[in-house]
mmCIF file of C-alpha atoms in Angstrom:
data_model
loop_
_atom_site.group_PDB
_atom_site.id
_atom_site.type_symbol
_atom_site.label_atom_id
_atom_site.label_comp_id
_atom_site.label_asym_id
_atom_site.label_seq_id
_atom_site.Cartn_x
_atom_site.Cartn_y
_atom_site.Cartn_z
ATOM 1 C CA GLN A 1 91.263 110.765 88.037
ATOM 2 C CA LYS A 2 92.834 107.740 90.162
ATOM 3 C CA GLU A 3 96.038 108.555 92.004
ATOM 4 C CA VAL A 4 97.655 105.452 90.337
ATOM 5 C CA GLU A 5 96.561 103.604 87.280
ATOM 6 C CA GLN A 6 97.755 100.110 86.137
ATOM 7 C CA ASP A 7 96.341 97.980 83.387
ATOM 8 C CA PRO A 8 95.182 94.919 85.100
ATOM 9 C CA GLY A 9 95.749 92.638 82.095
ATOM 10 C CA PRO A 10 96.020 89.670 81.944
ATOM 11 C CA LEU A 11 98.887 89.831 79.685
ATOM 12 C CA SER A 12 99.996 86.517 77.937
ATOM 13 C CA VAL A 13 103.132 86.271 76.026
ATOM 14 C CA PRO A 14 105.464 83.531 74.458
ATOM 15 C CA GLU A 15 108.811 82.585 75.936
ATOM 16 C CA GLY A 16 111.498 85.189 74.839
ATOM 17 C CA ALA A 17 109.136 88.036 74.152
ATOM 18 C CA ILE A 18 109.816 91.676 75.243
ATOM 19 C CA VAL A 19 107.095 92.601 77.905
ATOM 20 C CA SER A 20 106.135 96.320 78.780
ATOM 21 C CA LEU A 21 104.297 96.932 81.924
ATOM 22 C CA ASN A 22 102.999 100.514 82.647
ATOM 23 C CA CYS A 23 101.667 102.688 85.329
ATOM 24 C CA THR A 24 100.563 106.236 85.162
ATOM 25 C CA TYR A 25 100.186 108.409 88.366
ATOM 26 C CA SER A 26 98.778 111.819 89.265
ATOM 27 C CA ASN A 27 100.572 112.895 92.527
ATOM 28 C CA SER A 28 103.503 114.951 91.984
ATOM 29 C CA ALA A 29 104.749 114.210 95.550
ATOM 30 C CA PHE A 30 105.869 110.762 94.344
ATOM 31 C CA GLN A 31 109.624 110.672 94.414
ATOM 32 C CA TYR A 32 110.551 106.936 94.665
ATOM 33 C CA PHE A 33 109.453 104.421 92.048
ATOM 34 C CA MET A 34 109.145 100.796 92.675
ATOM 35 C CA TRP A 35 108.308 97.550 90.672
ATOM 36 C CA TYR A 36 107.294 94.516 92.746
ATOM 37 C CA ARG A 37 106.670 90.956 91.566
ATOM 38 C CA GLN A 38 103.918 88.780 93.256
ATOM 39 C CA TYR A 39 103.855 84.929 92.656
ATOM 40 C CA SER A 40 100.599 83.378 93.443
ATOM 41 C CA ARG A 41 99.677 83.038 97.295
ATOM 42 C CA LYS A 42 103.006 84.952 97.989
ATOM 43 C CA GLY A 43 103.919 88.476 99.193
ATOM 44 C CA PRO A 44 105.264 91.022 96.957
ATOM 45 C CA GLU A 45 108.968 91.100 96.461
ATOM 46 C CA LEU A 46 110.869 94.086 95.331
ATOM 47 C CA LEU A 47 112.201 93.871 91.751
ATOM 48 C CA MET A 48 113.319 97.366 90.772
ATOM 49 C CA TYR A 49 113.673 100.495 92.665
ATOM 50 C CA THR A 50 114.405 104.108 91.372
ATOM 51 C CA TYR A 51 113.928 107.887 92.278
ATOM 52 C CA SER A 52 114.952 109.574 89.226
ATOM 53 C CA SER A 53 113.731 110.003 85.635
ATOM 54 C CA GLY A 54 115.398 107.913 83.325
ATOM 55 C CA ASN A 55 116.280 104.077 82.954
ATOM 56 C CA LYS A 56 117.628 101.749 85.313
ATOM 57 C CA GLU A 57 118.646 98.298 84.230
ATOM 58 C CA ASP A 58 119.142 95.002 86.048
ATOM 59 C CA GLY A 59 119.819 92.042 84.159
ATOM 60 C CA ARG A 60 116.774 91.373 81.916
ATOM 61 C CA PHE A 61 114.669 94.141 83.739
ATOM 62 C CA THR A 62 114.751 97.675 82.756
ATOM 63 C CA ALA A 63 112.555 100.391 84.794
ATOM 64 C CA GLN A 64 111.888 103.470 83.182
ATOM 65 C CA VAL A 65 110.563 106.843 84.712
ATOM 66 C CA ASP A 66 109.172 109.719 83.045
ATOM 67 C CA LYS A 67 108.346 112.360 85.736
ATOM 68 C CA SER A 68 107.171 114.998 83.450
ATOM 69 C CA SER A 69 104.499 112.542 81.945
ATOM 70 C CA LYS A 70 103.766 110.882 85.381
ATOM 71 C CA TYR A 71 104.437 107.388 83.698
ATOM 72 C CA ILE A 72 106.613 104.659 84.690
ATOM 73 C CA SER A 73 107.408 101.320 83.052
ATOM 74 C CA LEU A 74 108.788 98.012 83.510
ATOM 75 C CA PHE A 75 110.514 96.236 80.480
ATOM 76 C CA ILE A 76 111.528 92.345 80.656
ATOM 77 C CA ARG A 77 113.607 91.244 77.955
ATOM 78 C CA ASP A 78 113.786 87.463 76.889
ATOM 79 C CA SER A 79 110.896 86.672 79.124
ATOM 80 C CA GLN A 80 110.797 83.298 80.788
ATOM 81 C CA PRO A 81 108.179 80.987 82.207
ATOM 82 C CA SER A 82 109.540 81.779 85.620
ATOM 83 C CA ASP A 83 108.449 85.494 84.967
ATOM 84 C CA SER A 84 104.768 84.564 85.143
ATOM 85 C CA ALA A 85 103.534 86.581 88.043
ATOM 86 C CA THR A 86 101.598 89.642 88.949
ATOM 87 C CA TYR A 87 103.543 93.032 88.854
ATOM 88 C CA LEU A 88 102.658 95.818 90.849
ATOM 89 C CA CYS A 89 103.968 99.465 90.562
ATOM 90 C CA GLY A 90 104.664 101.275 93.808
ATOM 91 C CA PHE A 91 105.054 105.017 94.608
ATOM 92 C CA ASN A 92 107.039 106.322 97.668
ATOM 93 C CA ASP A 93 106.169 102.891 98.836
ATOM 94 C CA MET A 94 102.772 103.965 100.112
ATOM 95 C CA ARG A 95 100.493 103.901 96.993
ATOM 96 C CA PHE A 96 100.465 100.684 94.654
ATOM 97 C CA GLY A 97 98.828 99.790 91.390
ATOM 98 C CA ALA A 98 96.290 97.038 91.016
ATOM 99 C CA GLY A 99 98.951 94.794 89.421
ATOM 100 C CA THR A 100 99.257 93.281 85.969
ATOM 101 C CA ARG A 101 99.171 89.521 85.882
ATOM 102 C CA LEU A 102 101.638 88.174 83.305
ATOM 103 C CA THR A 103 101.815 84.726 81.899
ATOM 104 C CA VAL A 104 104.913 83.573 79.870
ATOM 105 C CA LYS A 105 104.001 80.450 77.859
ATOM 106 C CA PRO A 106 106.980 78.180 76.965
ATOM 107 C CA ASN B 1 116.166 84.123 107.010
ATOM 108 C CA ALA B 2 112.701 84.379 108.490
ATOM 109 C CA GLY B 3 112.217 88.195 107.460
ATOM 110 C CA VAL B 4 108.439 89.128 107.968
ATOM 111 C CA THR B 5 106.483 86.359 109.306
ATOM 112 C CA GLN B 6 102.509 86.365 109.386
ATOM 113 C CA THR B 7 100.212 84.225 111.143
ATOM 114 C CA PRO B 8 97.667 82.580 110.411
ATOM 115 C CA LYS B 9 98.017 81.920 106.612
ATOM 116 C CA PHE B 10 94.321 81.343 106.418
ATOM 117 C CA GLN B 11 91.318 82.098 108.686
ATOM 118 C CA VAL B 12 87.414 81.949 108.353
ATOM 119 C CA LEU B 13 85.301 84.133 110.544
ATOM 120 C CA LYS B 14 81.784 84.633 111.254
ATOM 121 C CA THR B 15 80.352 88.154 111.144
ATOM 122 C CA GLY B 16 80.719 89.981 114.439
ATOM 123 C CA GLN B 17 83.790 87.799 115.655
ATOM 124 C CA SER B 18 86.987 89.494 116.572
ATOM 125 C CA MET B 19 90.480 88.295 115.734
ATOM 126 C CA THR B 20 94.046 89.286 115.738
ATOM 127 C CA LEU B 21 96.540 88.911 112.824
ATOM 128 C CA GLN B 22 99.974 88.422 113.832
ATOM 129 C CA CYS B 23 103.332 89.871 112.249
ATOM 130 C CA ALA B 24 106.688 89.605 113.280
ATOM 131 C CA GLN B 25 109.960 90.681 111.769
ATOM 132 C CA ASP B 26 113.631 89.772 112.721
ATOM 133 C CA MET B 27 115.261 92.503 110.855
ATOM 134 C CA ASN B 28 115.111 95.223 113.484
ATOM 135 C CA HIS B 29 113.141 97.490 111.262
ATOM 136 C CA GLU B 30 111.467 100.377 112.761
ATOM 137 C CA TYR B 31 108.774 100.991 110.343
ATOM 138 C CA MET B 32 106.045 98.340 110.090
ATOM 139 C CA SER B 33 102.567 98.684 108.013
ATOM 140 C CA TRP B 34 99.511 96.506 107.287
ATOM 141 C CA TYR B 35 97.963 96.405 103.956
ATOM 142 C CA ARG B 36 94.874 94.664 102.331
ATOM 143 C CA GLN B 37 94.915 93.646 98.952
ATOM 144 C CA ASP B 38 91.568 93.210 97.035
ATOM 145 C CA PRO B 39 90.955 92.437 93.332
ATOM 146 C CA GLY B 40 91.337 95.440 91.159
ATOM 147 C CA MET B 41 92.256 97.747 94.001
ATOM 148 C CA GLY B 42 95.828 96.892 94.721
ATOM 149 C CA LEU B 43 97.372 97.300 98.001
ATOM 150 C CA ARG B 44 95.782 99.592 100.484
ATOM 151 C CA LEU B 45 97.380 100.881 103.598
ATOM 152 C CA ILE B 46 95.442 100.396 106.854
ATOM 153 C CA HIS B 47 97.920 101.326 109.637
ATOM 154 C CA TYR B 48 101.536 101.970 109.989
ATOM 155 C CA SER B 49 104.108 102.459 112.728
ATOM 156 C CA VAL B 50 107.193 104.185 112.778
ATOM 157 C CA GLY B 51 108.562 102.594 115.977
ATOM 158 C CA ALA B 52 107.460 100.874 119.223
ATOM 159 C CA GLY B 53 104.614 102.789 120.981
ATOM 160 C CA ILE B 54 103.977 105.103 117.843
ATOM 161 C CA THR B 55 101.177 104.039 115.384
ATOM 162 C CA ASP B 56 99.135 105.875 112.814
ATOM 163 C CA GLN B 57 96.095 105.585 110.392
ATOM 164 C CA GLY B 58 96.551 104.784 106.553
ATOM 165 C CA GLU B 59 94.076 105.035 103.764
ATOM 166 C CA VAL B 60 91.438 102.517 105.212
ATOM 167 C CA PRO B 61 91.611 102.341 108.899
ATOM 168 C CA ASN B 62 87.968 101.897 109.967
ATOM 169 C CA GLY B 63 87.442 98.522 111.809
ATOM 170 C CA TYR B 64 91.045 97.793 112.471
ATOM 171 C CA ASN B 65 93.022 98.491 115.388
ATOM 172 C CA VAL B 66 96.954 98.153 115.787
ATOM 173 C CA SER B 67 99.566 98.406 118.584
ATOM 174 C CA ARG B 68 103.255 98.275 118.653
ATOM 175 C CA SER B 69 104.682 97.421 122.051
ATOM 176 C CA THR B 70 107.954 95.934 120.674
ATOM 177 C CA THR B 71 109.946 96.578 117.571
ATOM 178 C CA GLU B 72 109.444 93.173 116.189
ATOM 179 C CA ASP B 73 105.733 92.822 116.464
ATOM 180 C CA PHE B 74 102.734 94.685 114.841
ATOM 181 C CA PRO B 75 99.655 92.792 115.268
ATOM 182 C CA LEU B 76 96.291 93.860 113.560
ATOM 183 C CA ARG B 77 92.912 93.493 115.263
ATOM 184 C CA LEU B 78 89.646 93.242 113.780
ATOM 185 C CA LEU B 79 87.112 94.154 116.445
ATOM 186 C CA SER B 80 83.984 93.061 114.823
ATOM 187 C CA ALA B 81 84.517 91.409 111.622
ATOM 188 C CA ALA B 82 82.421 92.269 108.631
ATOM 189 C CA PRO B 83 82.053 90.452 105.149
ATOM 190 C CA SER B 84 83.771 93.706 103.573
ATOM 191 C CA GLN B 85 86.918 92.822 105.539
ATOM 192 C CA THR B 86 87.256 89.706 103.454
ATOM 193 C CA SER B 87 90.546 90.096 101.795
ATOM 194 C CA VAL B 88 94.155 89.166 101.767
ATOM 195 C CA TYR B 89 96.273 91.153 104.396
ATOM 196 C CA PHE B 90 100.027 91.671 104.144
ATOM 197 C CA CYS B 91 102.309 93.022 106.879
ATOM 198 C CA ALA B 92 105.619 94.952 105.673
ATOM 199 C CA SER B 93 108.658 96.244 107.309
ATOM 200 C CA ARG B 94 111.599 98.530 106.346
ATOM 201 C CA GLY B 95 114.311 100.476 107.824
ATOM 202 C CA GLN B 96 113.811 104.005 109.127
ATOM 203 C CA VAL B 97 115.159 105.778 106.174
ATOM 204 C CA ASP B 98 112.054 107.062 104.088
ATOM 205 C CA ASN B 99 113.445 105.933 100.695
ATOM 206 C CA GLN B 100 113.871 102.254 101.740
ATOM 207 C CA PRO B 101 111.612 99.857 99.966
ATOM 208 C CA GLN B 102 109.486 97.510 102.102
ATOM 209 C CA HIS B 103 109.747 93.866 102.834
ATOM 210 C CA PHE B 104 106.547 91.870 102.754
ATOM 211 C CA GLY B 105 105.210 88.686 104.594
ATOM 212 C CA ASP B 106 103.437 86.050 102.734
ATOM 213 C CA GLY B 107 99.885 87.265 103.767
ATOM 214 C CA THR B 108 96.755 86.135 105.673
ATOM 215 C CA ARG B 109 93.744 85.107 103.652
ATOM 216 C CA LEU B 110 90.844 86.009 105.621
ATOM 217 C CA SER B 111 87.182 85.089 104.764
ATOM 218 C CA ILE B 112 84.267 86.506 106.791
ATOM 219 C CA LEU B 113 80.897 84.713 106.552
#
């Protein structure tokens, strides 16, 4: 079993849709959970960061962590074309998912 | 706001050549790291440093060397380039506290023929 698994997509949604991005992990030592957004030909930029189970909300973005199931999610509400990017999950900022490419169509 | 600066942005090498990828940060961060990003494999840690004079290996260190003579700079050296090292390389930095997320540069795209 891979230490981190992330559906690579690609994922295409219409503008205004709710997007759900997910990662699973197997390492119980992971205590910090991040979501990064990466635009084409750019470096990853931190979007959300949490260290506890439950939900964390920031504007249109909600990060969800379920430590018992070793599962994290990122929800994007009212998705915009500017959200089109690759989204990476990160664990303890040392292990990363392969990224999910998202396209939001106007 | 420079943040993390990587040079060059693009490079083409021949097999067996050596080169140094440069990384500099202006945030006085103690922790710096190098990753490679390949399709379907995500970011993989090559080497990292917790401060000047201290470096350690990550997940995929073979074929790469690093040094950290100053807080600001963390160069990555390819000693004898191989086609398997064709990738996008990212440098990142963060403060010393473990749970601080990293700031990434915009990458160096390296092709080895």
